[in-house]
Coordinates of C-alpha atoms and ligand atoms in Angstrom, one line a residue:
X1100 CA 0.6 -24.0 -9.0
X1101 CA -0.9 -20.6 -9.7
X1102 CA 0.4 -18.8 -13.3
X1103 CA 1.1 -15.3 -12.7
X1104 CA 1.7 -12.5 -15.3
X1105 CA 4.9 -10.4 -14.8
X1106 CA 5.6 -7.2 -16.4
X1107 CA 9.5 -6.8 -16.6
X1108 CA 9.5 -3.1 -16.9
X1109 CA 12.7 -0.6 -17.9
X1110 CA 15.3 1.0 -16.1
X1111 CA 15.8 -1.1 -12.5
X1112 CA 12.8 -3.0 -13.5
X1113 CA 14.7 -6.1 -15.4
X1114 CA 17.1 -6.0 -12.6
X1115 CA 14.6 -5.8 -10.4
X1116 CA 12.3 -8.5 -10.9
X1117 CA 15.7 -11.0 -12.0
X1118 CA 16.2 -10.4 -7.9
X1119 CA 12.6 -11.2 -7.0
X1120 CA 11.9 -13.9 -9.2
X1121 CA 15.0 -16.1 -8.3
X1122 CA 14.2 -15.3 -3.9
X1123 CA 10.3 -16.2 -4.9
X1124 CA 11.7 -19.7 -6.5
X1125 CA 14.1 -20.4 -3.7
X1126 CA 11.3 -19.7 -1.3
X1127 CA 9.0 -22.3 -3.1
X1128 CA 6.4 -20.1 -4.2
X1129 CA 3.8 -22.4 -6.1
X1130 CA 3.9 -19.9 -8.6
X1131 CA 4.4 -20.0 -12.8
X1132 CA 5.5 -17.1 -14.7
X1133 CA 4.5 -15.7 -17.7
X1134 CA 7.2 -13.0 -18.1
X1135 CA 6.6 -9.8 -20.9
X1136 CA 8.9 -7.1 -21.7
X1137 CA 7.1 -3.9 -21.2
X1138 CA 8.2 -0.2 -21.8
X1139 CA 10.1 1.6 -23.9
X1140 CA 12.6 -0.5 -25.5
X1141 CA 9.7 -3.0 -26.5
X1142 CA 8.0 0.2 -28.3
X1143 CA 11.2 1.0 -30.0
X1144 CA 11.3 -2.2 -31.5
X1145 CA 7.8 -3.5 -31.5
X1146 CA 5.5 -0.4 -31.3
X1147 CA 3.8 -0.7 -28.5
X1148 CA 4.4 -0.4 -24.6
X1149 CA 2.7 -3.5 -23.7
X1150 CA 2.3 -5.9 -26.4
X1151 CA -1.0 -7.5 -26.7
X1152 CA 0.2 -10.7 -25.6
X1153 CA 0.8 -9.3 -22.3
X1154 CA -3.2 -7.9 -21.5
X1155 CA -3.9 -11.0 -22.6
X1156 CA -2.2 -12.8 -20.3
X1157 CA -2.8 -10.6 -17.5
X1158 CA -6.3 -10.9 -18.6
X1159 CA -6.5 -14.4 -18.5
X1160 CA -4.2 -15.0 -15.2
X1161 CA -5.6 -12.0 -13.6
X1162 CA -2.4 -11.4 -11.2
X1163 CA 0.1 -9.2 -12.6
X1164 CA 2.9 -8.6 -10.7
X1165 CA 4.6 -5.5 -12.7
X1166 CA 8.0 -3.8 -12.2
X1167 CA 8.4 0.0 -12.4
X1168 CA 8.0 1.6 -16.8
X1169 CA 9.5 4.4 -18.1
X1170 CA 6.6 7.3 -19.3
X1171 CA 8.3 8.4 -22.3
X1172 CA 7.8 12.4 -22.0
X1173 CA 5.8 13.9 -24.8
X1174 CA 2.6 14.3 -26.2
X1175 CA 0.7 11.1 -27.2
X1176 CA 1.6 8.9 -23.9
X1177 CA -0.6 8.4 -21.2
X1178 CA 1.2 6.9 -18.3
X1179 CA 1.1 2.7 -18.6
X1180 CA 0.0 2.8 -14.6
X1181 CA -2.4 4.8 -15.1
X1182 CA -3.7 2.8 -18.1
X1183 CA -3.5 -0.6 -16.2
X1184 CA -5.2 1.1 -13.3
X1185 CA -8.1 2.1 -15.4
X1186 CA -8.5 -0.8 -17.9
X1187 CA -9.1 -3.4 -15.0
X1188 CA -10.5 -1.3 -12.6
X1189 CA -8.0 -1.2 -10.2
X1190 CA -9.5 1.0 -8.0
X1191 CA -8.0 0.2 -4.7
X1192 CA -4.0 1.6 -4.2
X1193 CA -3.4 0.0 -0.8
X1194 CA 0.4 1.3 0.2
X1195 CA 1.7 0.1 3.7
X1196 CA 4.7 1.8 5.3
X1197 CA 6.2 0.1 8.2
X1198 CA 9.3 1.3 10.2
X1199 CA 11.8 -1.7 10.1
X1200 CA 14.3 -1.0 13.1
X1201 CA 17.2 -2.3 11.3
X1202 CA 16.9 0.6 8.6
X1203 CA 17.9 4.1 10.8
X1204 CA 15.7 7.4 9.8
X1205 CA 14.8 10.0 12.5
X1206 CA 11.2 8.1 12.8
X1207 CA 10.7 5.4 14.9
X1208 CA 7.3 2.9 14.9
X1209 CA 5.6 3.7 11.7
X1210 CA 3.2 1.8 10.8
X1211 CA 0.6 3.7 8.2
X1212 CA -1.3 1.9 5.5
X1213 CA -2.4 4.5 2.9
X1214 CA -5.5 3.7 1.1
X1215 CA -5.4 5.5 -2.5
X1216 CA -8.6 5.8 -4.6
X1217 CA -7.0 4.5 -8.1
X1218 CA -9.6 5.5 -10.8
X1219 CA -10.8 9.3 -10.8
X1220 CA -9.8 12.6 -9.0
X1221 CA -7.6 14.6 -11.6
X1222 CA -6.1 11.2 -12.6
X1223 CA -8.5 11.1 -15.4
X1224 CA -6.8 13.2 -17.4
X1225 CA -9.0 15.6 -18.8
X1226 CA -7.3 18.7 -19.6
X1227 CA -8.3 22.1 -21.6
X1228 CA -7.1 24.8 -23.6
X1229 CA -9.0 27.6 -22.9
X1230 CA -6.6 29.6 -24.5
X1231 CA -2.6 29.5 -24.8
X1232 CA -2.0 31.1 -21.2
X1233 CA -5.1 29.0 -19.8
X1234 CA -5.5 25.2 -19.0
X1235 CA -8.1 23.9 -17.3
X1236 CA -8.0 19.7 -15.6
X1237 CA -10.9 17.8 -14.2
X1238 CA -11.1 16.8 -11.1
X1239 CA -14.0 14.2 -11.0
X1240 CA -14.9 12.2 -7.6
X1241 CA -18.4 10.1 -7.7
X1242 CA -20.0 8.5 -4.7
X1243 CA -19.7 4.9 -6.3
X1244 CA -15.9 5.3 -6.2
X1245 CA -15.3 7.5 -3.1
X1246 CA -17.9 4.4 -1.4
X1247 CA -15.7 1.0 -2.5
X1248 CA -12.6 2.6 -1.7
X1249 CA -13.5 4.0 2.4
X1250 CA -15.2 0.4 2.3
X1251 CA -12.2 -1.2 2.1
X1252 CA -10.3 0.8 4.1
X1253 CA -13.0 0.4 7.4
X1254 CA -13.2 -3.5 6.4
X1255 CA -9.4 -4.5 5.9
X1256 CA -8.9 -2.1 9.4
X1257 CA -11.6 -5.0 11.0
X1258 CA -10.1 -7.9 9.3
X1259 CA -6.4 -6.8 10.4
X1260 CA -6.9 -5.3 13.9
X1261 CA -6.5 -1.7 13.3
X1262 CA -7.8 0.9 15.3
X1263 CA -8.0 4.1 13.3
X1264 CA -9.2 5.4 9.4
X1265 CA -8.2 8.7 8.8
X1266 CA -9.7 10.3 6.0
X1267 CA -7.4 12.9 3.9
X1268 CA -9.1 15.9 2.3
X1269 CA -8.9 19.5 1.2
X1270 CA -12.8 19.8 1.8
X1271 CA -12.5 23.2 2.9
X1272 CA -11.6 24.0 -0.4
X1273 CA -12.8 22.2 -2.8
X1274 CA -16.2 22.0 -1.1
X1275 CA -18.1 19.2 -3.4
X1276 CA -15.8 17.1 -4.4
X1277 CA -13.9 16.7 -1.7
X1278 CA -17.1 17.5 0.1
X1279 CA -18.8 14.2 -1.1
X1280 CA -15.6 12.3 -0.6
X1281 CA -15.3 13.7 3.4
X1282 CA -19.4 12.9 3.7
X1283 CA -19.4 9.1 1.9
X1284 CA -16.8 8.5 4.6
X1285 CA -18.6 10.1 7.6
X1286 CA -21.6 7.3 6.5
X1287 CA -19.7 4.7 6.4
X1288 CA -17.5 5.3 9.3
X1289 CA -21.0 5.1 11.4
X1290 CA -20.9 1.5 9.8
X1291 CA -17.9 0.0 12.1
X1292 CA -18.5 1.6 15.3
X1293 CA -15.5 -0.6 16.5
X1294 CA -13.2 2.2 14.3
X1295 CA -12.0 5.1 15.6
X1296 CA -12.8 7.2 12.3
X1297 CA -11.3 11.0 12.5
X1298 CA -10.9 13.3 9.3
X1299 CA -8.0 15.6 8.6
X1300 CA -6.6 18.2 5.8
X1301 CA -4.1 17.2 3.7
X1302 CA -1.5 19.9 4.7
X1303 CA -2.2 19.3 8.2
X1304 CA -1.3 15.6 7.4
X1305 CA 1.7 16.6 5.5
X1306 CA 2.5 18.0 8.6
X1307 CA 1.6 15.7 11.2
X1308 CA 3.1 13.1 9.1
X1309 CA 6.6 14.4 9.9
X1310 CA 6.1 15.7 13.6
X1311 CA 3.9 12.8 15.0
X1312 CA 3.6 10.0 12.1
X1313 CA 2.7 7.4 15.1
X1314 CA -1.1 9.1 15.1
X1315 CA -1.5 7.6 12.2
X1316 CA -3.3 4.0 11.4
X1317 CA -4.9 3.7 8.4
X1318 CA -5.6 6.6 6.0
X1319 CA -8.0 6.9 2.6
X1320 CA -7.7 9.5 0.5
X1321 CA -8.9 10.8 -3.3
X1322 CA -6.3 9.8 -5.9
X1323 CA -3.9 12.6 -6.0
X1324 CA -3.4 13.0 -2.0
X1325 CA -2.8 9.3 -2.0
X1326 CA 0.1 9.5 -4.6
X1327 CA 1.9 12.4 -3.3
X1328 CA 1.3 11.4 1.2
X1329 CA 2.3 7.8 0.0
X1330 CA 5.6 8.8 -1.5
X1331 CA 6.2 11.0 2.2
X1332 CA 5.0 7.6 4.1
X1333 CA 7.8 6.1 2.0
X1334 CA 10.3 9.1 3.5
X1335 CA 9.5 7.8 7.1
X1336 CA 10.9 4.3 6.8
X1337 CA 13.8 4.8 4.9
X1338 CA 12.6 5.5 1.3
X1339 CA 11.1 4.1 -1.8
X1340 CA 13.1 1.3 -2.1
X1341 CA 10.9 0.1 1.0
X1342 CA 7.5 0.9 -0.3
X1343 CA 5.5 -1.7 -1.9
X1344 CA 1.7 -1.7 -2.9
X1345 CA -1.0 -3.4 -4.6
X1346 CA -3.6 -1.9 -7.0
X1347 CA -7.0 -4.5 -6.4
X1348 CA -10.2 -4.7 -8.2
X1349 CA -13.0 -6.4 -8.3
X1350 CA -11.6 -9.4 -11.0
X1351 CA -7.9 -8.6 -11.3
X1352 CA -4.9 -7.5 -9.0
X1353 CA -1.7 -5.8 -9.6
X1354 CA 1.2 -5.5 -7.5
X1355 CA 4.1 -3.4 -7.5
X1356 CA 6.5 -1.1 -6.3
X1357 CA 5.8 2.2 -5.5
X1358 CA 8.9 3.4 -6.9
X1359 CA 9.8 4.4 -10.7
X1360 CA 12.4 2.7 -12.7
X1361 CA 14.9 4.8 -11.4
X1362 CA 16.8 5.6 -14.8
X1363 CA 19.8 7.3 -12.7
X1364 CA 20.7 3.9 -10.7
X1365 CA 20.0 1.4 -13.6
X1366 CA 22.2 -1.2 -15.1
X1367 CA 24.7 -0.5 -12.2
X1368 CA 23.5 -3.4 -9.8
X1369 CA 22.8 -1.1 -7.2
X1370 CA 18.9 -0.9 -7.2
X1371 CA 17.0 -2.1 -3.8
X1372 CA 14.7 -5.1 -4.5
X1373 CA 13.0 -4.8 -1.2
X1374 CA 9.8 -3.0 -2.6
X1375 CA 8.8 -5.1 -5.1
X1376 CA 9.8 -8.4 -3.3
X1377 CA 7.4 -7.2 -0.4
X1378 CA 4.9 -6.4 -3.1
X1379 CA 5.1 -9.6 -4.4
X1380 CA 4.8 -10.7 -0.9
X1381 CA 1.6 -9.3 -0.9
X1382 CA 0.8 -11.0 -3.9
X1383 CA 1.4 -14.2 -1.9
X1384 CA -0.7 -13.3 0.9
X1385 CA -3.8 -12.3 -1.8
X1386 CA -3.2 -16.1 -3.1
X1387 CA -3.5 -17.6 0.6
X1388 CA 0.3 -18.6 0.6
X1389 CA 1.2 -17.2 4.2
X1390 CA 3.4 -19.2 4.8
X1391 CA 5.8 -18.5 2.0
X1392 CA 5.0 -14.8 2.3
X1393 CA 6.4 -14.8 6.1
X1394 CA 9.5 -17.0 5.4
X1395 CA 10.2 -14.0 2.8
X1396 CA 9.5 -11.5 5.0
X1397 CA 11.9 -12.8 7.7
X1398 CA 14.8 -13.5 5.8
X1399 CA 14.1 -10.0 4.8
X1400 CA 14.1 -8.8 8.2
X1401 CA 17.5 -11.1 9.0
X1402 CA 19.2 -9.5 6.2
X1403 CA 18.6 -5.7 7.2
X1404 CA 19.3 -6.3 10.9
X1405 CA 22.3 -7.9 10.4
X1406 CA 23.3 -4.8 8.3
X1407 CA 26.5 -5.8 6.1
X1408 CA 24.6 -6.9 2.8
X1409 CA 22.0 -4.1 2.4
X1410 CA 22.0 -1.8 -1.2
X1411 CA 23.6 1.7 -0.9
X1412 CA 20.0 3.4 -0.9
X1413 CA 19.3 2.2 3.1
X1414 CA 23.1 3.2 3.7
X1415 CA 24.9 -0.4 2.7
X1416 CA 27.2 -1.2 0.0
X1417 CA 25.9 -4.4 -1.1
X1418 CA 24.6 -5.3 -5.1
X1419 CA 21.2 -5.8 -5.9
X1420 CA 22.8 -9.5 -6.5
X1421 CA 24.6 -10.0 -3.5
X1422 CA 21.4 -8.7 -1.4
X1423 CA 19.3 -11.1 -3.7
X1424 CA 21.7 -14.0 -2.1
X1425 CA 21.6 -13.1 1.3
X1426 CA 18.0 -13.2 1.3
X1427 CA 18.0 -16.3 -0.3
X1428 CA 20.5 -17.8 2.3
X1429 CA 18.6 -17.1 5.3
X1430 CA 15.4 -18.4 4.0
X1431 CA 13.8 -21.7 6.0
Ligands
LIG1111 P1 11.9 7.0 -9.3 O1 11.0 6.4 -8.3 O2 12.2 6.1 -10.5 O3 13.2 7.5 -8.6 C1 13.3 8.5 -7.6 C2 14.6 8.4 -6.9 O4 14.5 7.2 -6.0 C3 15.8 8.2 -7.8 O5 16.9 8.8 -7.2 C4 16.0 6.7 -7.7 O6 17.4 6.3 -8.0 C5 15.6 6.3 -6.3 N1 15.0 4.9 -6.3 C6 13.8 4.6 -6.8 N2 13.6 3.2 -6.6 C7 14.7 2.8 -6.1 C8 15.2 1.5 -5.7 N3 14.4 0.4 -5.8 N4 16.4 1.3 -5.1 C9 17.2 2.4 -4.9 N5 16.9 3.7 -5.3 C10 15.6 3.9 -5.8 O7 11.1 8.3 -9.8 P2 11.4 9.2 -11.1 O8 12.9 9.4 -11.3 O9 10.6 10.4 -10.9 O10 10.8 8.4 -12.3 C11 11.5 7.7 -13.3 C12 10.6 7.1 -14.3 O11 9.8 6.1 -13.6 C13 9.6 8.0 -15.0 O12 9.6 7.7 -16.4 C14 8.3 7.8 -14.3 O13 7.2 8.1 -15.2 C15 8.4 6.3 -14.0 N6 7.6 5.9 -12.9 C16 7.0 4.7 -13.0 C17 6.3 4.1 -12.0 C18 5.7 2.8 -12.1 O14 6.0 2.1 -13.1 N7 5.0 2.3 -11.2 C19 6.0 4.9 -10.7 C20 6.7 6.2 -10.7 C21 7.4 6.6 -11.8

């Protein structure tokens, strides 16, 4: 038995993560939970987003699987992700986007893994008032970063049979930051001659992304590109309830869905699970539990071909709940 931390979240997230929890039990995941409210109703009543209890758990379980939190909107609040992201050094976003036939969009055979630098580019935050009409933001990319994340792109491409990085960039542009990030991967692409390694420019992706997505393998990108091409990889298969991820460092890992808490849908039962329950997942196949992962991953499957118990978002009807079930019932 492994203990995990789990983050509850707002919005969807409780509703969420009820869903996930009970499939991961079913499924005989040889996993312990440590569950903690986080967001904004645990700061309305206790002051703080994430309660201390909760970094220390994650701290001392150092697998977090963590449903979607509100960013309340005004001054004073840094995004929670963001914060998680940067305390443990998540620095590796690693977003997959897979076509799954049984869910109908106008692109067929996707299958795009998005690597997102987690730690720097204009993600740090560091904005100025030059004067009232003027703001300046830093965008900062070092070689140490730009180097662990294209490592890990070319490496997981060898360990998983791919046969392509692409590396995202606006180097034309912004000539050293992007420069540096666009040359650190040209050396290390001349590491794994067994790669095809190409480079393209992030409106050109945007682009290709809808005309021809099946170019595409893997791609690594600074922070920024990778938040705002993942979301459009997410568009290709059928949307964010689809899109999971999972935010690794060197001591800890988080996973979770790509999505927000989705404050229009929540409460009504109606929120797709699918995102975070392939996250988790991928928490499974981190821990060496393949075999539970797949079992997941079929019934998964099973459910969305068969097509009468799927949530509203993929064009079903179904309840978060009932969906929940039907996954449950057609695992081995
Ligand atoms: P969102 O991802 O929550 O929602 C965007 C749209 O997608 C909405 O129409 C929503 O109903 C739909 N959607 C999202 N997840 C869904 C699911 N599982 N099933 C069905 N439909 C789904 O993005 P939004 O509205 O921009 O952000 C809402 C809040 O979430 C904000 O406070 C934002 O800061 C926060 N957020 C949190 C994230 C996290 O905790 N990882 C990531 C992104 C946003």
């Amino acid at each position: 038995m492994k203990t995990i931390t789990v983050f509850m979240g707002d919005g969807i997230g409780p509703e969420i993560t009820d869903a996930v929890l009970k499939i991961l039990d079913a499924a005989k995941a040889p996993l312990e939970y440590e569950v903690f409210r986080v967001g904004a109703a645990e700061y309305e009543e206790n002051g703080a987003l994430i309660p201390d209890a909760a970094f220390a758990s994650f701290e001392k379980n150092k697998i977090l699987l963590k449903s979607p939190i509100t960013t309340p909107v005004g001054k004073g609040f840094r995004s929670l992700n963001v914060t998680l992201r940067e305390k443990y050094d998540l620095y590796a976003n690693i977003r997959p986007a897979k076509s799954n036939t049984a869910v109908a969009t106008p692109f067929k055979d996707v299958d795009i893994i998005t690597f997102r630098e987690n730690t720097e580019d204009l993600y740090v935050g560091v904005e100025q008032q030059i004067d009232p009409d003027t703001v300046h933001a830093t965008k900062i990319i070092t070689r140490k970063a730009s180097t662990r994340i294209i490592k890990d792109a070319f490496e997981y491409a060898r360990a998983h049979g791919r046969k392509k990085v692409t590396c995202v960039h606006k180097a034309n542009i912004l000539k050293l930051s992007d420069g540096l990030f666009l040359s650190v991967f040209k050396e290390i692409a001349a590491d794994y001659p067994d790669i095809e390694a190409d480079d393209k420019i992030v409106d050109n992706v945007c682009m290709q992304l809808v005309m021809r997505p099946q170019q595409f393998d893997i791609m690594v990108m600074p922070n920024l590109y990778g938040d705002i091409v993942s979301d459009l990889t997410s568009g290709l298969i059928g949307g964010l309830g689809l899109l999971p991820s999972s935010n690794l460092g060197k001591d800890y890992a988080m996973f979770e869905a790509v999505h927000g808490s989705a404050p229009d849908i929540a409460g009504k039962n109606i929120a797709n699970p699918t995102a975070f329950l392939w996250s988790a997942c991928m928490l499974l196949e981190h821990l060496g539990e393949l075999e539970i992962a797949a079992n997941i991953r079929r019934a998964v499957d099973e459910v969305l071909a068969e097509g009468t118990c799927i949530t509203p978002d993929i064009g079903g009807t179904a309840t978060t709940t009932q969906y929940r079930d039907a996954i449950i019932a057609h695992l081995a």
